[in-house]
Structures are given as structure tokens and as C-alpha cells.
């Protein structure tokens, strides 16, 4: 791959999770999201109505927790300064194209207000994840994807984008990703990995990631059985 080729956000995330998984997904042209992803992401645009939704409505929606827990999570979310902007983003499904990468962010929040230097605050890209949040922060592949989104938007707007939001709407949780030195280093590593890929990368040697991977039967990684984990 040419160093000048822009890399997709999703490829960077896959390469962070497992470069070999990205290799198989590219080979099989299988990089689209699962069928139910859009239904889950749609929750991120219904927060106002879902806060007061009945148990039946919530049970019929793809929320991942009990109705009472979900409403409580949305009440906590409503206390955030960004809540109104998350409900009414300035733009949706925005394609960002940067110097090195490109991809879609599900929301773009305008840079309202001003900072101490009286300059308008920068816009905030938002990634909406259909999955479960970790106990703290975001998963590493999502952090790399967030850095990619910030860098692409910074390239377009010619200004620094210091943070990205990652939403987990099936849990009513939103996490802030700041562009730390460590996260930017992980992004650069993923970028080098994708650009240098010209064949199947080494296996992860039985990583826990392998158990959930749809390519494990092709990959040939020997995963540990329940018996071996229990020492039987």
C-alpha cells in the first residue's frame, strides 16, 4: 500500500484489535457492519423520548440493560453539558477526510461557546458504538479510531481537535477521548501496520481475542478449551 493512501477508520480499529483479522476481512471483502448495528445506533438520536419511555417501549428497543437502569443512565447523561448537542447534532453521518485517514463519524457537534482567548471552541466528532462500554474509558480500537477522526477533522478545519466523544447508546453511556500522547502513538502504530500489510500478519498465539473472532477457524490459532482453562 502506498504511504500516501488514506486508511479507513475501521481498518485502523481492526488492525489495533488484530492485524490478522483485518487481513481476512480485506481478503473476503467483509468490512461492513452487522445487520443490527444501525438499529442500535439509532438509539443515540432518541435520548429525549427514551428518558420517559415505558418499560414496554424500552424492552422492544435494542437497549442492553433493564428499563430502570437505562432511564437512570440517560438521566446521568442529561446532566452532561453536551446532552442537548448530542440530541441535536449539527450534522450526522459525516465523511471526514484527513491527510492519512478517512471515515464516517455518526455525529458532529458544533463548537459553541468560547474559550479564554475568545476563540470559538472547536467542533467535536462523535463515534457511536453499538457495543458494550468497558468499565472505564473506551476500548483501545475505539480510542485509535477516535484519534483518526480527530486528526481527519483537524486536517479539514485546519485547527486542533482535542477530543472525541464515543457513545454506547444501548447502555446510555458517553465517554470522552482526549488525544493523549499514548493514544496518538497507538494510532501511528496502527497506521504503519495497515500501510505495511502485504500478506497475513503473524497470529496472536491464542489471545483471548481469538475466541470471539469470526475468522478463528481460518486463522488456525489454537484457542484454549474450557477444560484446559480449568486445569482438567
JSON list of C-alpha atoms in Angstrom, two decimals:
[
{"chain": "A", "resi": 1, "resn": "UNK", "atom": "CA", "xyz": [0.00, 0.00, 0.00]},
{"chain": "A", "resi": 2, "resn": "UNK", "atom": "CA", "xyz": [1.33, 3.44, -0.90]},
{"chain": "A", "resi": 3, "resn": "UNK", "atom": "CA", "xyz": [2.22, 5.63, 2.11]},
{"chain": "A", "resi": 4, "resn": "UNK", "atom": "CA", "xyz": [0.02, 8.35, 0.61]},
{"chain": "A", "resi": 5, "resn": "UNK", "atom": "CA", "xyz": [-3.10, 6.17, 0.58]},
{"chain": "A", "resi": 6, "resn": "UNK", "atom": "CA", "xyz": [-5.71, 7.24, 3.11]},
{"chain": "A", "resi": 7, "resn": "UNK", "atom": "CA", "xyz": [-6.63, 4.47, 5.52]},
{"chain": "A", "resi": 8, "resn": "UNK", "atom": "CA", "xyz": [-10.22, 3.85, 6.63]},
{"chain": "A", "resi": 9, "resn": "UNK", "atom": "CA", "xyz": [-11.05, 4.48, 10.29]},
{"chain": "A", "resi": 10, "resn": "UNK", "atom": "CA", "xyz": [-12.49, 0.98, 10.52]},
{"chain": "A", "resi": 11, "resn": "UNK", "atom": "CA", "xyz": [-9.27, -0.59, 9.20]},
{"chain": "A", "resi": 12, "resn": "UNK", "atom": "CA", "xyz": [-7.26, 1.20, 11.86]},
{"chain": "A", "resi": 13, "resn": "UNK", "atom": "CA", "xyz": [-9.61, -0.11, 14.54]},
{"chain": "A", "resi": 14, "resn": "UNK", "atom": "CA", "xyz": [-9.39, -3.68, 13.22]},
{"chain": "A", "resi": 15, "resn": "UNK", "atom": "CA", "xyz": [-5.62, -3.50, 12.96]},
{"chain": "A", "resi": 16, "resn": "UNK", "atom": "CA", "xyz": [-5.46, -2.39, 16.59]},
{"chain": "A", "resi": 17, "resn": "UNK", "atom": "CA", "xyz": [-7.65, -5.30, 17.67]},
{"chain": "A", "resi": 18, "resn": "UNK", "atom": "CA", "xyz": [-5.88, -7.86, 15.47]},
{"chain": "A", "resi": 19, "resn": "UNK", "atom": "CA", "xyz": [-3.95, -7.20, 12.22]},
{"chain": "A", "resi": 20, "resn": "UNK", "atom": "CA", "xyz": [-4.64, -10.73, 11.04]},
{"chain": "A", "resi": 21, "resn": "UNK", "atom": "CA", "xyz": [-8.39, -10.18, 11.39]},
{"chain": "A", "resi": 22, "resn": "UNK", "atom": "CA", "xyz": [-8.08, -7.13, 9.14]},
{"chain": "A", "resi": 23, "resn": "UNK", "atom": "CA", "xyz": [-6.19, -9.22, 6.60]},
{"chain": "A", "resi": 24, "resn": "UNK", "atom": "CA", "xyz": [-9.02, -11.78, 6.39]},
{"chain": "A", "resi": 25, "resn": "UNK", "atom": "CA", "xyz": [-11.72, -9.09, 6.29]},
{"chain": "A", "resi": 26, "resn": "UNK", "atom": "CA", "xyz": [-9.95, -7.41, 3.37]},
{"chain": "A", "resi": 27, "resn": "UNK", "atom": "CA", "xyz": [-9.38, -10.68, 1.58]},
{"chain": "A", "resi": 28, "resn": "UNK", "atom": "CA", "xyz": [-13.05, -11.62, 1.85]},
{"chain": "A", "resi": 29, "resn": "UNK", "atom": "CA", "xyz": [-14.26, -8.05, 1.21]},
{"chain": "A", "resi": 30, "resn": "UNK", "atom": "CA", "xyz": [-16.13, -8.35, 4.51]},
{"chain": "A", "resi": 31, "resn": "UNK", "atom": "CA", "xyz": [-15.70, -4.99, 6.21]},
{"chain": "A", "resi": 32, "resn": "UNK", "atom": "CA", "xyz": [-19.33, -3.91, 6.52]},
{"chain": "A", "resi": 33, "resn": "UNK", "atom": "CA", "xyz": [-21.08, -3.70, 9.90]},
{"chain": "A", "resi": 34, "resn": "UNK", "atom": "CA", "xyz": [-23.51, -6.42, 11.09]},
{"chain": "A", "resi": 35, "resn": "UNK", "atom": "CA", "xyz": [-27.15, -6.00, 10.11]},
{"chain": "A", "resi": 36, "resn": "UNK", "atom": "CA", "xyz": [-28.38, -4.82, 13.53]},
{"chain": "A", "resi": 37, "resn": "UNK", "atom": "CA", "xyz": [-25.79, -2.07, 14.01]},
{"chain": "A", "resi": 38, "resn": "UNK", "atom": "CA", "xyz": [-27.91, 0.74, 12.56]},
{"chain": "A", "resi": 39, "resn": "UNK", "atom": "CA", "xyz": [-30.86, -0.16, 14.80]},
{"chain": "A", "resi": 40, "resn": "UNK", "atom": "CA", "xyz": [-28.64, 0.13, 17.86]},
{"chain": "A", "resi": 41, "resn": "UNK", "atom": "CA", "xyz": [-27.00, 3.33, 16.70]},
{"chain": "A", "resi": 42, "resn": "UNK", "atom": "CA", "xyz": [-30.41, 4.89, 16.09]},
{"chain": "A", "resi": 43, "resn": "UNK", "atom": "CA", "xyz": [-30.93, 4.94, 19.87]},
{"chain": "A", "resi": 44, "resn": "UNK", "atom": "CA", "xyz": [-28.34, 7.73, 20.02]},
{"chain": "A", "resi": 45, "resn": "UNK", "atom": "CA", "xyz": [-30.87, 10.05, 18.38]},
{"chain": "A", "resi": 46, "resn": "UNK", "atom": "CA", "xyz": [-33.78, 9.15, 20.67]},
{"chain": "A", "resi": 47, "resn": "UNK", "atom": "CA", "xyz": [-32.41, 10.04, 24.11]},
{"chain": "A", "resi": 48, "resn": "UNK", "atom": "CA", "xyz": [-35.06, 12.65, 24.93]},
{"chain": "A", "resi": 49, "resn": "UNK", "atom": "CA", "xyz": [-38.00, 10.34, 24.29]},
{"chain": "A", "resi": 50, "resn": "UNK", "atom": "CA", "xyz": [-36.28, 7.30, 25.77]},
{"chain": "A", "resi": 51, "resn": "UNK", "atom": "CA", "xyz": [-35.76, 9.07, 29.11]},
{"chain": "A", "resi": 52, "resn": "UNK", "atom": "CA", "xyz": [-39.53, 8.93, 29.66]},
{"chain": "A", "resi": 53, "resn": "UNK", "atom": "CA", "xyz": [-40.25, 5.75, 27.73]},
{"chain": "A", "resi": 54, "resn": "UNK", "atom": "CA", "xyz": [-42.28, 2.97, 29.30]},
{"chain": "A", "resi": 55, "resn": "UNK", "atom": "CA", "xyz": [-40.83, -0.39, 30.24]},
{"chain": "A", "resi": 56, "resn": "UNK", "atom": "CA", "xyz": [-42.57, -1.97, 27.26]},
{"chain": "A", "resi": 57, "resn": "UNK", "atom": "CA", "xyz": [-41.09, 0.53, 24.82]},
{"chain": "A", "resi": 58, "resn": "UNK", "atom": "CA", "xyz": [-37.60, 0.02, 26.19]},
{"chain": "A", "resi": 59, "resn": "UNK", "atom": "CA", "xyz": [-37.94, -3.75, 26.15]},
{"chain": "A", "resi": 60, "resn": "UNK", "atom": "CA", "xyz": [-38.95, -3.52, 22.48]},
{"chain": "A", "resi": 61, "resn": "UNK", "atom": "CA", "xyz": [-35.88, -1.38, 21.75]},
{"chain": "A", "resi": 62, "resn": "UNK", "atom": "CA", "xyz": [-32.33, -2.76, 21.44]},
{"chain": "A", "resi": 63, "resn": "UNK", "atom": "CA", "xyz": [-31.25, -1.47, 24.85]},
{"chain": "A", "resi": 64, "resn": "UNK", "atom": "CA", "xyz": [-28.85, -3.74, 26.71]},
{"chain": "A", "resi": 65, "resn": "UNK", "atom": "CA", "xyz": [-29.93, -3.15, 30.32]},
{"chain": "A", "resi": 66, "resn": "UNK", "atom": "CA", "xyz": [-33.14, -3.19, 32.33]},
{"chain": "A", "resi": 67, "resn": "UNK", "atom": "CA", "xyz": [-35.56, -0.27, 31.74]},
{"chain": "A", "resi": 68, "resn": "UNK", "atom": "CA", "xyz": [-34.96, 1.33, 35.15]},
{"chain": "A", "resi": 69, "resn": "UNK", "atom": "CA", "xyz": [-31.20, 1.14, 34.67]},
{"chain": "A", "resi": 70, "resn": "UNK", "atom": "CA", "xyz": [-31.43, 2.60, 31.19]},
{"chain": "A", "resi": 71, "resn": "UNK", "atom": "CA", "xyz": [-33.56, 5.54, 32.25]},
{"chain": "A", "resi": 72, "resn": "UNK", "atom": "CA", "xyz": [-31.15, 6.22, 35.13]},
{"chain": "A", "resi": 73, "resn": "UNK", "atom": "CA", "xyz": [-28.23, 6.16, 32.71]},
{"chain": "A", "resi": 74, "resn": "UNK", "atom": "CA", "xyz": [-29.97, 8.67, 30.46]},
{"chain": "A", "resi": 75, "resn": "UNK", "atom": "CA", "xyz": [-30.70, 10.90, 33.45]},
{"chain": "A", "resi": 76, "resn": "UNK", "atom": "CA", "xyz": [-26.96, 10.92, 34.21]},
{"chain": "A", "resi": 77, "resn": "UNK", "atom": "CA", "xyz": [-26.23, 11.61, 30.56]},
{"chain": "A", "resi": 78, "resn": "UNK", "atom": "CA", "xyz": [-28.67, 14.54, 30.59]},
{"chain": "A", "resi": 79, "resn": "UNK", "atom": "CA", "xyz": [-26.52, 16.20, 33.25]},
{"chain": "A", "resi": 80, "resn": "UNK", "atom": "CA", "xyz": [-23.61, 16.50, 30.79]},
{"chain": "A", "resi": 81, "resn": "UNK", "atom": "CA", "xyz": [-23.02, 19.82, 29.10]},
{"chain": "A", "resi": 82, "resn": "UNK", "atom": "CA", "xyz": [-23.17, 18.12, 25.69]},
{"chain": "A", "resi": 83, "resn": "UNK", "atom": "CA", "xyz": [-26.56, 16.50, 26.15]},
{"chain": "A", "resi": 84, "resn": "UNK", "atom": "CA", "xyz": [-28.56, 18.93, 24.01]},
{"chain": "A", "resi": 85, "resn": "UNK", "atom": "CA", "xyz": [-25.89, 18.87, 21.31]},
{"chain": "A", "resi": 86, "resn": "UNK", "atom": "CA", "xyz": [-25.90, 15.07, 21.34]},
{"chain": "A", "resi": 87, "resn": "UNK", "atom": "CA", "xyz": [-29.66, 15.09, 20.84]},
{"chain": "A", "resi": 88, "resn": "UNK", "atom": "CA", "xyz": [-29.46, 17.68, 18.04]},
{"chain": "A", "resi": 89, "resn": "UNK", "atom": "CA", "xyz": [-26.00, 17.42, 16.43]},
{"chain": "A", "resi": 90, "resn": "UNK", "atom": "CA", "xyz": [-25.05, 20.00, 13.85]},
{"chain": "A", "resi": 91, "resn": "UNK", "atom": "CA", "xyz": [-24.50, 17.18, 11.35]},
{"chain": "A", "resi": 92, "resn": "UNK", "atom": "CA", "xyz": [-24.95, 13.41, 11.06]},
{"chain": "A", "resi": 93, "resn": "UNK", "atom": "CA", "xyz": [-23.01, 10.65, 9.28]},
{"chain": "A", "resi": 94, "resn": "UNK", "atom": "CA", "xyz": [-20.23, 12.99, 8.22]},
{"chain": "A", "resi": 95, "resn": "UNK", "atom": "CA", "xyz": [-17.42, 11.72, 5.99]},
{"chain": "A", "resi": 96, "resn": "UNK", "atom": "CA", "xyz": [-14.12, 13.14, 7.21]},
{"chain": "A", "resi": 97, "resn": "UNK", "atom": "CA", "xyz": [-11.05, 13.04, 5.00]},
{"chain": "A", "resi": 98, "resn": "UNK", "atom": "CA", "xyz": [-7.67, 13.79, 6.51]},
{"chain": "A", "resi": 99, "resn": "UNK", "atom": "CA", "xyz": [-4.07, 13.61, 5.36]},
{"chain": "A", "resi": 100, "resn": "UNK", "atom": "CA", "xyz": [-3.68, 9.94, 6.32]},
{"chain": "A", "resi": 101, "resn": "UNK", "atom": "CA", "xyz": [-7.13, 8.54, 7.03]},
{"chain": "A", "resi": 102, "resn": "UNK", "atom": "CA", "xyz": [-10.80, 8.91, 6.23]},
{"chain": "A", "resi": 103, "resn": "UNK", "atom": "CA", "xyz": [-14.10, 7.65, 7.59]},
{"chain": "A", "resi": 104, "resn": "UNK", "atom": "CA", "xyz": [-17.53, 8.50, 8.93]},
{"chain": "A", "resi": 105, "resn": "UNK", "atom": "CA", "xyz": [-18.44, 9.95, 12.29]},
{"chain": "A", "resi": 106, "resn": "UNK", "atom": "CA", "xyz": [-22.06, 9.50, 13.28]},
{"chain": "A", "resi": 107, "resn": "UNK", "atom": "CA", "xyz": [-22.41, 12.98, 14.79]},
{"chain": "A", "resi": 108, "resn": "UNK", "atom": "CA", "xyz": [-20.62, 16.29, 14.64]},
{"chain": "A", "resi": 109, "resn": "UNK", "atom": "CA", "xyz": [-21.19, 18.73, 17.48]},
{"chain": "A", "resi": 110, "resn": "UNK", "atom": "CA", "xyz": [-20.66, 22.41, 16.73]},
{"chain": "A", "resi": 111, "resn": "UNK", "atom": "CA", "xyz": [-18.03, 24.36, 18.63]},
{"chain": "A", "resi": 112, "resn": "UNK", "atom": "CA", "xyz": [-20.39, 26.54, 20.60]},
{"chain": "A", "resi": 113, "resn": "UNK", "atom": "CA", "xyz": [-19.26, 28.99, 23.22]},
{"chain": "A", "resi": 114, "resn": "UNK", "atom": "CA", "xyz": [-15.79, 30.47, 23.56]},
{"chain": "A", "resi": 115, "resn": "UNK", "atom": "CA", "xyz": [-12.61, 29.79, 25.43]},
{"chain": "A", "resi": 116, "resn": "UNK", "atom": "CA", "xyz": [-10.46, 32.21, 27.43]},
{"chain": "A", "resi": 117, "resn": "UNK", "atom": "CA", "xyz": [-8.85, 33.61, 24.28]},
{"chain": "A", "resi": 118, "resn": "UNK", "atom": "CA", "xyz": [-12.34, 34.43, 22.94]},
{"chain": "A", "resi": 119, "resn": "UNK", "atom": "CA", "xyz": [-11.96, 31.98, 20.04]},
{"chain": "A", "resi": 120, "resn": "UNK", "atom": "CA", "xyz": [-14.82, 29.69, 19.16]},
{"chain": "A", "resi": 121, "resn": "UNK", "atom": "CA", "xyz": [-14.34, 26.25, 20.66]},
{"chain": "A", "resi": 122, "resn": "UNK", "atom": "CA", "xyz": [-13.59, 23.50, 18.14]},
{"chain": "A", "resi": 123, "resn": "UNK", "atom": "CA", "xyz": [-16.24, 21.09, 16.87]},
{"chain": "A", "resi": 124, "resn": "UNK", "atom": "CA", "xyz": [-16.40, 17.64, 18.42]},
{"chain": "A", "resi": 125, "resn": "UNK", "atom": "CA", "xyz": [-16.69, 14.45, 16.36]},
{"chain": "A", "resi": 126, "resn": "UNK", "atom": "CA", "xyz": [-18.80, 11.66, 17.86]},
{"chain": "A", "resi": 127, "resn": "UNK", "atom": "CA", "xyz": [-18.48, 7.95, 17.18]},
{"chain": "A", "resi": 128, "resn": "UNK", "atom": "CA", "xyz": [-21.50, 5.81, 18.05]},
{"chain": "A", "resi": 129, "resn": "UNK", "atom": "CA", "xyz": [-20.67, 2.26, 19.08]},
{"chain": "A", "resi": 130, "resn": "UNK", "atom": "CA", "xyz": [-23.32, -0.49, 19.01]},
{"chain": "A", "resi": 131, "resn": "UNK", "atom": "CA", "xyz": [-21.50, -2.48, 21.67]},
{"chain": "A", "resi": 132, "resn": "UNK", "atom": "CA", "xyz": [-20.78, -2.52, 25.39]},
{"chain": "A", "resi": 133, "resn": "UNK", "atom": "CA", "xyz": [-18.51, 0.05, 27.06]},
{"chain": "A", "resi": 134, "resn": "UNK", "atom": "CA", "xyz": [-15.57, -1.04, 29.20]},
{"chain": "A", "resi": 135, "resn": "UNK", "atom": "CA", "xyz": [-15.65, -0.25, 32.91]},
{"chain": "A", "resi": 136, "resn": "UNK", "atom": "CA", "xyz": [-13.66, 2.92, 32.25]},
{"chain": "A", "resi": 137, "resn": "UNK", "atom": "CA", "xyz": [-12.74, 4.85, 29.13]},
{"chain": "A", "resi": 138, "resn": "UNK", "atom": "CA", "xyz": [-13.14, 3.20, 25.74]},
{"chain": "A", "resi": 139, "resn": "UNK", "atom": "CA", "xyz": [-11.76, 0.08, 24.09]},
{"chain": "A", "resi": 140, "resn": "UNK", "atom": "CA", "xyz": [-8.33, 0.55, 22.51]},
{"chain": "A", "resi": 141, "resn": "UNK", "atom": "CA", "xyz": [-9.55, 0.08, 18.90]},
{"chain": "A", "resi": 142, "resn": "UNK", "atom": "CA", "xyz": [-12.16, 2.76, 19.52]},
{"chain": "A", "resi": 143, "resn": "UNK", "atom": "CA", "xyz": [-9.53, 5.08, 21.00]},
{"chain": "A", "resi": 144, "resn": "UNK", "atom": "CA", "xyz": [-7.44, 4.68, 17.85]},
{"chain": "A", "resi": 145, "resn": "UNK", "atom": "CA", "xyz": [-10.49, 5.32, 15.69]},
{"chain": "A", "resi": 146, "resn": "UNK", "atom": "CA", "xyz": [-11.27, 8.42, 17.78]},
{"chain": "A", "resi": 147, "resn": "UNK", "atom": "CA", "xyz": [-7.76, 9.78, 17.21]},
{"chain": "A", "resi": 148, "resn": "UNK", "atom": "CA", "xyz": [-8.17, 9.14, 13.49]},
{"chain": "A", "resi": 149, "resn": "UNK", "atom": "CA", "xyz": [-11.46, 11.06, 13.47]},
{"chain": "A", "resi": 150, "resn": "UNK", "atom": "CA", "xyz": [-9.93, 13.99, 15.35]},
{"chain": "A", "resi": 151, "resn": "UNK", "atom": "CA", "xyz": [-6.94, 14.14, 13.02]},
{"chain": "A", "resi": 152, "resn": "UNK", "atom": "CA", "xyz": [-9.11, 13.98, 9.91]},
{"chain": "A", "resi": 153, "resn": "UNK", "atom": "CA", "xyz": [-11.37, 16.77, 11.17]},
{"chain": "A", "resi": 154, "resn": "UNK", "atom": "CA", "xyz": [-8.33, 18.81, 12.20]},
{"chain": "A", "resi": 155, "resn": "UNK", "atom": "CA", "xyz": [-6.94, 18.44, 8.68]},
{"chain": "A", "resi": 156, "resn": "UNK", "atom": "CA", "xyz": [-10.23, 19.63, 7.15]},
{"chain": "A", "resi": 157, "resn": "UNK", "atom": "CA", "xyz": [-10.76, 22.55, 9.54]},
{"chain": "A", "resi": 158, "resn": "UNK", "atom": "CA", "xyz": [-7.08, 23.48, 9.88]},
{"chain": "A", "resi": 159, "resn": "UNK", "atom": "CA", "xyz": [-7.29, 23.57, 13.66]},
{"chain": "A", "resi": 160, "resn": "UNK", "atom": "CA", "xyz": [-6.63, 21.30, 16.59]},
{"chain": "A", "resi": 161, "resn": "UNK", "atom": "CA", "xyz": [-9.41, 18.93, 17.65]},
{"chain": "A", "resi": 162, "resn": "UNK", "atom": "CA", "xyz": [-8.55, 17.97, 21.24]},
{"chain": "A", "resi": 163, "resn": "UNK", "atom": "CA", "xyz": [-11.25, 15.44, 22.00]},
{"chain": "A", "resi": 164, "resn": "UNK", "atom": "CA", "xyz": [-13.78, 12.98, 20.59]},
{"chain": "A", "resi": 165, "resn": "UNK", "atom": "CA", "xyz": [-16.89, 11.50, 22.18]},
{"chain": "A", "resi": 166, "resn": "UNK", "atom": "CA", "xyz": [-17.73, 7.81, 21.94]},
{"chain": "A", "resi": 167, "resn": "UNK", "atom": "CA", "xyz": [-21.35, 6.88, 22.58]},
{"chain": "A", "resi": 168, "resn": "UNK", "atom": "CA", "xyz": [-22.66, 3.49, 23.67]},
{"chain": "A", "resi": 169, "resn": "UNK", "atom": "CA", "xyz": [-26.39, 4.13, 23.16]},
{"chain": "A", "resi": 170, "resn": "UNK", "atom": "CA", "xyz": [-27.59, 0.66, 24.10]},
{"chain": "A", "resi": 171, "resn": "UNK", "atom": "CA", "xyz": [-26.22, 1.41, 27.58]},
{"chain": "A", "resi": 172, "resn": "UNK", "atom": "CA", "xyz": [-26.90, 5.16, 27.66]},
{"chain": "A", "resi": 173, "resn": "UNK", "atom": "CA", "xyz": [-23.20, 5.87, 28.19]},
{"chain": "A", "resi": 174, "resn": "UNK", "atom": "CA", "xyz": [-20.96, 8.51, 26.58]},
{"chain": "A", "resi": 175, "resn": "UNK", "atom": "CA", "xyz": [-17.20, 8.59, 27.10]},
{"chain": "A", "resi": 176, "resn": "UNK", "atom": "CA", "xyz": [-14.70, 11.36, 26.29]},
{"chain": "A", "resi": 177, "resn": "UNK", "atom": "CA", "xyz": [-11.47, 10.51, 24.47]},
{"chain": "A", "resi": 178, "resn": "UNK", "atom": "CA", "xyz": [-8.67, 13.06, 24.82]},
{"chain": "A", "resi": 179, "resn": "UNK", "atom": "CA", "xyz": [-5.80, 12.94, 22.36]},
{"chain": "A", "resi": 180, "resn": "UNK", "atom": "CA", "xyz": [-3.06, 11.90, 24.75]},
{"chain": "A", "resi": 181, "resn": "UNK", "atom": "CA", "xyz": [0.48, 11.06, 23.72]},
{"chain": "A", "resi": 182, "resn": "UNK", "atom": "CA", "xyz": [-0.16, 7.35, 24.29]},
{"chain": "A", "resi": 183, "resn": "UNK", "atom": "CA", "xyz": [-3.33, 7.32, 22.19]},
{"chain": "A", "resi": 184, "resn": "UNK", "atom": "CA", "xyz": [-1.65, 9.19, 19.34]},
{"chain": "A", "resi": 185, "resn": "UNK", "atom": "CA", "xyz": [1.24, 6.72, 19.46]},
{"chain": "A", "resi": 186, "resn": "UNK", "atom": "CA", "xyz": [-1.21, 3.80, 19.21]},
{"chain": "A", "resi": 187, "resn": "UNK", "atom": "CA", "xyz": [-2.81, 5.49, 16.20]},
{"chain": "A", "resi": 188, "resn": "UNK", "atom": "CA", "xyz": [0.56, 5.87, 14.46]},
{"chain": "A", "resi": 189, "resn": "UNK", "atom": "CA", "xyz": [1.33, 2.20, 15.15]},
{"chain": "A", "resi": 190, "resn": "UNK", "atom": "CA", "xyz": [-1.98, 1.13, 13.62]},
{"chain": "A", "resi": 191, "resn": "UNK", "atom": "CA", "xyz": [-1.39, 3.36, 10.59]},
{"chain": "A", "resi": 192, "resn": "UNK", "atom": "CA", "xyz": [2.04, 1.80, 9.98]},
{"chain": "A", "resi": 193, "resn": "UNK", "atom": "CA", "xyz": [0.58, -1.68, 10.42]},
{"chain": "A", "resi": 194, "resn": "UNK", "atom": "CA", "xyz": [-2.16, -1.15, 7.84]},
{"chain": "A", "resi": 195, "resn": "UNK", "atom": "CA", "xyz": [0.11, 0.53, 5.31]},
{"chain": "A", "resi": 196, "resn": "UNK", "atom": "CA", "xyz": [2.76, -2.18, 5.55]},
{"chain": "A", "resi": 197, "resn": "UNK", "atom": "CA", "xyz": [0.32, -5.09, 5.25]},
{"chain": "A", "resi": 198, "resn": "UNK", "atom": "CA", "xyz": [1.03, -7.15, 2.13]},
{"chain": "A", "resi": 199, "resn": "UNK", "atom": "CA", "xyz": [0.26, -10.63, 3.46]},
{"chain": "A", "resi": 200, "resn": "UNK", "atom": "CA", "xyz": [-1.16, -12.37, 6.52]},
{"chain": "A", "resi": 201, "resn": "UNK", "atom": "CA", "xyz": [0.37, -10.92, 9.71]},
{"chain": "A", "resi": 202, "resn": "UNK", "atom": "CA", "xyz": [1.58, -13.22, 12.50]},
{"chain": "A", "resi": 203, "resn": "UNK", "atom": "CA", "xyz": [-1.04, -14.96, 14.64]},
{"chain": "A", "resi": 204, "resn": "UNK", "atom": "CA", "xyz": [-1.75, -13.68, 18.13]},
{"chain": "A", "resi": 205, "resn": "UNK", "atom": "CA", "xyz": [-0.92, -17.11, 19.62]},
{"chain": "A", "resi": 206, "resn": "UNK", "atom": "CA", "xyz": [-4.15, -17.91, 21.39]},
{"chain": "A", "resi": 207, "resn": "UNK", "atom": "CA", "xyz": [-5.11, -14.45, 22.60]},
{"chain": "A", "resi": 208, "resn": "UNK", "atom": "CA", "xyz": [-8.47, -14.07, 24.34]},
{"chain": "A", "resi": 209, "resn": "UNK", "atom": "CA", "xyz": [-9.48, -12.03, 21.30]},
{"chain": "A", "resi": 210, "resn": "UNK", "atom": "CA", "xyz": [-9.44, -15.18, 19.19]},
{"chain": "A", "resi": 211, "resn": "UNK", "atom": "CA", "xyz": [-12.42, -16.79, 20.93]},
{"chain": "A", "resi": 212, "resn": "UNK", "atom": "CA", "xyz": [-14.82, -14.14, 19.60]},
{"chain": "A", "resi": 213, "resn": "UNK", "atom": "CA", "xyz": [-13.24, -13.77, 16.15]},
{"chain": "A", "resi": 214, "resn": "UNK", "atom": "CA", "xyz": [-15.28, -14.88, 13.15]},
{"chain": "A", "resi": 215, "resn": "UNK", "atom": "CA", "xyz": [-12.08, -15.90, 11.34]},
{"chain": "A", "resi": 216, "resn": "UNK", "atom": "CA", "xyz": [-10.65, -18.18, 14.03]},
{"chain": "A", "resi": 217, "resn": "UNK", "atom": "CA", "xyz": [-11.36, -21.36, 12.03]},
{"chain": "A", "resi": 218, "resn": "UNK", "atom": "CA", "xyz": [-9.43, -20.00, 9.04]},
{"chain": "A", "resi": 219, "resn": "UNK", "atom": "CA", "xyz": [-6.66, -18.45, 11.07]},
{"chain": "A", "resi": 220, "resn": "UNK", "atom": "CA", "xyz": [-5.53, -21.67, 12.70]},
{"chain": "A", "resi": 221, "resn": "UNK", "atom": "CA", "xyz": [-4.96, -20.17, 16.13]},
{"chain": "A", "resi": 222, "resn": "UNK", "atom": "CA", "xyz": [-5.18, -22.78, 18.86]},
{"chain": "A", "resi": 223, "resn": "UNK", "atom": "CA", "xyz": [-7.57, -21.39, 21.45]},
{"chain": "A", "resi": 224, "resn": "UNK", "atom": "CA", "xyz": [-7.63, -22.82, 24.95]},
{"chain": "A", "resi": 225, "resn": "UNK", "atom": "CA", "xyz": [-10.53, -25.10, 25.79]},
{"chain": "A", "resi": 226, "resn": "UNK", "atom": "CA", "xyz": [-12.65, -24.80, 28.90]},
{"chain": "A", "resi": 227, "resn": "UNK", "atom": "CA", "xyz": [-11.04, -27.98, 30.20]},
{"chain": "A", "resi": 228, "resn": "UNK", "atom": "CA", "xyz": [-7.56, -26.52, 29.86]},
{"chain": "A", "resi": 229, "resn": "UNK", "atom": "CA", "xyz": [-8.61, -23.25, 31.48]},
{"chain": "A", "resi": 230, "resn": "UNK", "atom": "CA", "xyz": [-9.96, -25.24, 34.45]},
{"chain": "A", "resi": 231, "resn": "UNK", "atom": "CA", "xyz": [-6.85, -27.41, 34.56]},
{"chain": "A", "resi": 232, "resn": "UNK", "atom": "CA", "xyz": [-8.81, -30.62, 33.86]}
]
